[in-house]
XYZ file of C-alpha atoms in Angstrom:
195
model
C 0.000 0.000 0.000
C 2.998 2.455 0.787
C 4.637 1.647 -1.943
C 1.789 2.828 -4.602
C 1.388 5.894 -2.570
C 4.900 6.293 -3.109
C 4.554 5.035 -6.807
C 1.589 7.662 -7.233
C 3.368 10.637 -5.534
C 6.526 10.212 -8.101
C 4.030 10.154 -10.705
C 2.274 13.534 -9.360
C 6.082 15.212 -8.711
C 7.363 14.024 -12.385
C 9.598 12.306 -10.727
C 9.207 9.227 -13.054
C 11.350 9.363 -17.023
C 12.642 6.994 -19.175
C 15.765 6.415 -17.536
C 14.346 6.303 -13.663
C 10.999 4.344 -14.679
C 9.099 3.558 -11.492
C 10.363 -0.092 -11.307
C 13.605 1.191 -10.550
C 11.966 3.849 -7.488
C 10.037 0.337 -6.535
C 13.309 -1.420 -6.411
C 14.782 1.035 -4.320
C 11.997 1.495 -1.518
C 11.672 -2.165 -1.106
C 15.424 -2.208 -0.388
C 15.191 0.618 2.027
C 12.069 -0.581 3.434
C 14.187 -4.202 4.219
C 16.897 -1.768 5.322
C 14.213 -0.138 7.945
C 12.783 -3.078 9.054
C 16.604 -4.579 9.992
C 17.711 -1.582 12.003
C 14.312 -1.607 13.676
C 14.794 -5.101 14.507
C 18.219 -4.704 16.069
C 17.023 -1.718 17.601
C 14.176 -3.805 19.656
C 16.097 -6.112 20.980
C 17.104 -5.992 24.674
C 20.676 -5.210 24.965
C 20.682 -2.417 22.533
C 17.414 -1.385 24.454
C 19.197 -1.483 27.725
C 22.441 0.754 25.797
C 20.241 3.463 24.330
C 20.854 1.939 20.322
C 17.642 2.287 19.010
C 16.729 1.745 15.561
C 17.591 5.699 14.527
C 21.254 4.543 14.818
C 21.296 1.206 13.896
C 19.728 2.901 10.596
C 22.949 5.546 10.356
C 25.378 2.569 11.001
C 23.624 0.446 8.145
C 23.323 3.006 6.052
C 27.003 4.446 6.291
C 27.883 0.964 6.087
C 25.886 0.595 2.558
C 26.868 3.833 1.535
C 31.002 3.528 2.063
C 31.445 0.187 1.107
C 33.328 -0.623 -2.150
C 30.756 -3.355 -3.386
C 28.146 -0.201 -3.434
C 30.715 1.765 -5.711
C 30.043 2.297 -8.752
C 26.363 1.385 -10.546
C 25.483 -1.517 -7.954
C 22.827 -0.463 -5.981
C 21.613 2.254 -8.254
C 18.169 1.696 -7.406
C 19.120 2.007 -3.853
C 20.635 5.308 -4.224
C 18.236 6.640 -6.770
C 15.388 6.120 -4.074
C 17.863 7.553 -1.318
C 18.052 10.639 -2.859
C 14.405 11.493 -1.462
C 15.156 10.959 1.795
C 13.681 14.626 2.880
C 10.632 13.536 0.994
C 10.200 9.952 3.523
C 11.081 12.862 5.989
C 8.314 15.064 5.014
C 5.836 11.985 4.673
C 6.736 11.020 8.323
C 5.971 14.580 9.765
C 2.650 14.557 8.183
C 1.220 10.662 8.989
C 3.127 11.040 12.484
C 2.110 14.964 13.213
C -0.086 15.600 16.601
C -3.573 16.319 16.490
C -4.150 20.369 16.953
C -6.702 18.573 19.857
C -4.071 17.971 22.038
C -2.907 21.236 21.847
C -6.158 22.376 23.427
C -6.288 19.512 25.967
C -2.900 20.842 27.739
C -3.941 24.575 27.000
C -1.868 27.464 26.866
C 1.404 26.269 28.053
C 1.357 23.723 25.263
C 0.639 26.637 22.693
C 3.183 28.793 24.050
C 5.780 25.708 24.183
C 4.976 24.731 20.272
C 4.243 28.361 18.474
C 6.694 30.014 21.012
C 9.868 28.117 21.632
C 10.725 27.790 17.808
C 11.056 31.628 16.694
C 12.232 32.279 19.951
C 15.431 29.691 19.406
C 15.794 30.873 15.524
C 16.429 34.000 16.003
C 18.388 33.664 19.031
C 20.166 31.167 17.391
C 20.875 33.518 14.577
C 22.005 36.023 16.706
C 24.283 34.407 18.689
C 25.651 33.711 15.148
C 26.184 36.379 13.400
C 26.939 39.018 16.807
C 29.002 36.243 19.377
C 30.602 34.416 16.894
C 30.640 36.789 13.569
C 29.331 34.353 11.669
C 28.414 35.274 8.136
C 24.735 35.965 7.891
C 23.671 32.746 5.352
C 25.746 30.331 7.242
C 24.509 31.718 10.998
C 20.812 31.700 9.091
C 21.724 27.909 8.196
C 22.839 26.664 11.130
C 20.012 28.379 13.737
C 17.437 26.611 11.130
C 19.016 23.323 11.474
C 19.250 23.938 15.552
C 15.696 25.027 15.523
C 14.014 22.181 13.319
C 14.679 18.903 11.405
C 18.384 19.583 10.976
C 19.855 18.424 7.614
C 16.175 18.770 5.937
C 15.379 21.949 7.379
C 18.785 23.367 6.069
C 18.242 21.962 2.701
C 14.770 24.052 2.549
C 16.362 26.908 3.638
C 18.982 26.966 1.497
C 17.124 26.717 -1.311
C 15.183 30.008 -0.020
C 18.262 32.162 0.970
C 20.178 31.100 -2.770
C 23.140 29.252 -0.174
C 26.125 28.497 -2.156
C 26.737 24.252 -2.060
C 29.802 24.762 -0.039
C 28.067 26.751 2.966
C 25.032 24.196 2.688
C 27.225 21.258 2.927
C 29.175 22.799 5.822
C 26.189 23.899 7.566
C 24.873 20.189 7.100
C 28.091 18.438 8.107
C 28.219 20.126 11.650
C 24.289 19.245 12.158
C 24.742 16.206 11.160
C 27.949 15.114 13.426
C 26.260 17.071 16.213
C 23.139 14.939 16.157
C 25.117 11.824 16.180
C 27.465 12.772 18.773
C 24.104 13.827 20.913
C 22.556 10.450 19.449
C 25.298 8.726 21.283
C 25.274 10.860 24.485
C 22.157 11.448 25.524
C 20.652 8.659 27.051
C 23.489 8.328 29.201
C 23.088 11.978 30.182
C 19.370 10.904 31.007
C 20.902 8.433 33.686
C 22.463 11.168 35.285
């Protein structure tokens, strides 16, 4: 059923050509999907449980693994790759089937409204201006960062770059740092939760 949402959502984007014809995108998801399922399995059991490795890792450790190994080099696993490339789409699909209710925002009343239409703004432009004033950061990269602090990281700065006309090098810095930060704080924080 996923799969020919997925199917009719390429379809609806264009995504779909000649040379990337939806059996290929098919390919690819089912491989991802097997990859998904594996890291959620490790992730359940009750030693990595019991350690804080949930499946988020075990799905960066696969993945890098797939990613940097010489038998992916190359045109093996194109399917695979031509499917990863829409990972802030499977992003954007999990905010949306996995968003709260607006209900629930009225059953823990204003301190709830305050937290979720308050806190963000609040830590972007804070964020920025820690940037650009404490640290005299350049204004796109500061801009980059406090988005990728503030929201979904590495998809958040992607949007934004696209906005603010980012060069690739600042994007991919800006992305890099996020990106090592959140798996440094991956790593760290349920042990910091023992505390």
């Amino acid at each position: 059923m996923f799969l020919g949402f997925y199917l009719l959502s390429l379809v609806a984007m264009g995504k779909l050509t000649i040379t990337n014809p939806g059996k290929a995108y098919a390919k690819g998801f089912v491989a991802l999907c097997v990859v998904a399922i594996t890291a959620f399995w490790i992730g359940t059991q009750s030693w990595c449980k019991k350690n804080g490795l949930g499946y988020a890792i075990w799905s960066i450790i696969i993945g890098m693994i797939i990613g940097n190994s010489p038998l992916t080099s190359g045109d093996r696993l194109k399917n695979v790759k031509l499917t990863a490339k829409y990972g802030e789409y499977f992003i954007k699909c999990s905010l949306v089937l996995l968003a709260v209710e607006f209900s629930i925002l009225g059953e823990l009343g204003l301190p709830a409204i305050a937290v979720a239409w308050g806190a963000s703004p609040i830590t972007l432009v804070s964020s920025y201006l820690i940037g650009t004033r404490l640290f005299k950061m350049k204004t796109i990269p500061a801009l980059l960062m406090a988005t990728g602090a503030t929201w979904c990281g590495a998809s958040a700065i992607s949007a934004i770059a696209a906005v603010v006309n980012a060069p690739n090098n600042e994007t991919v810095m800006c992305i890099g740092i996020v990106a090592a930060g959140t798996v440094i704080f991956t790593f760290a924080q349920p042990y910091f939760a023992l505390l």
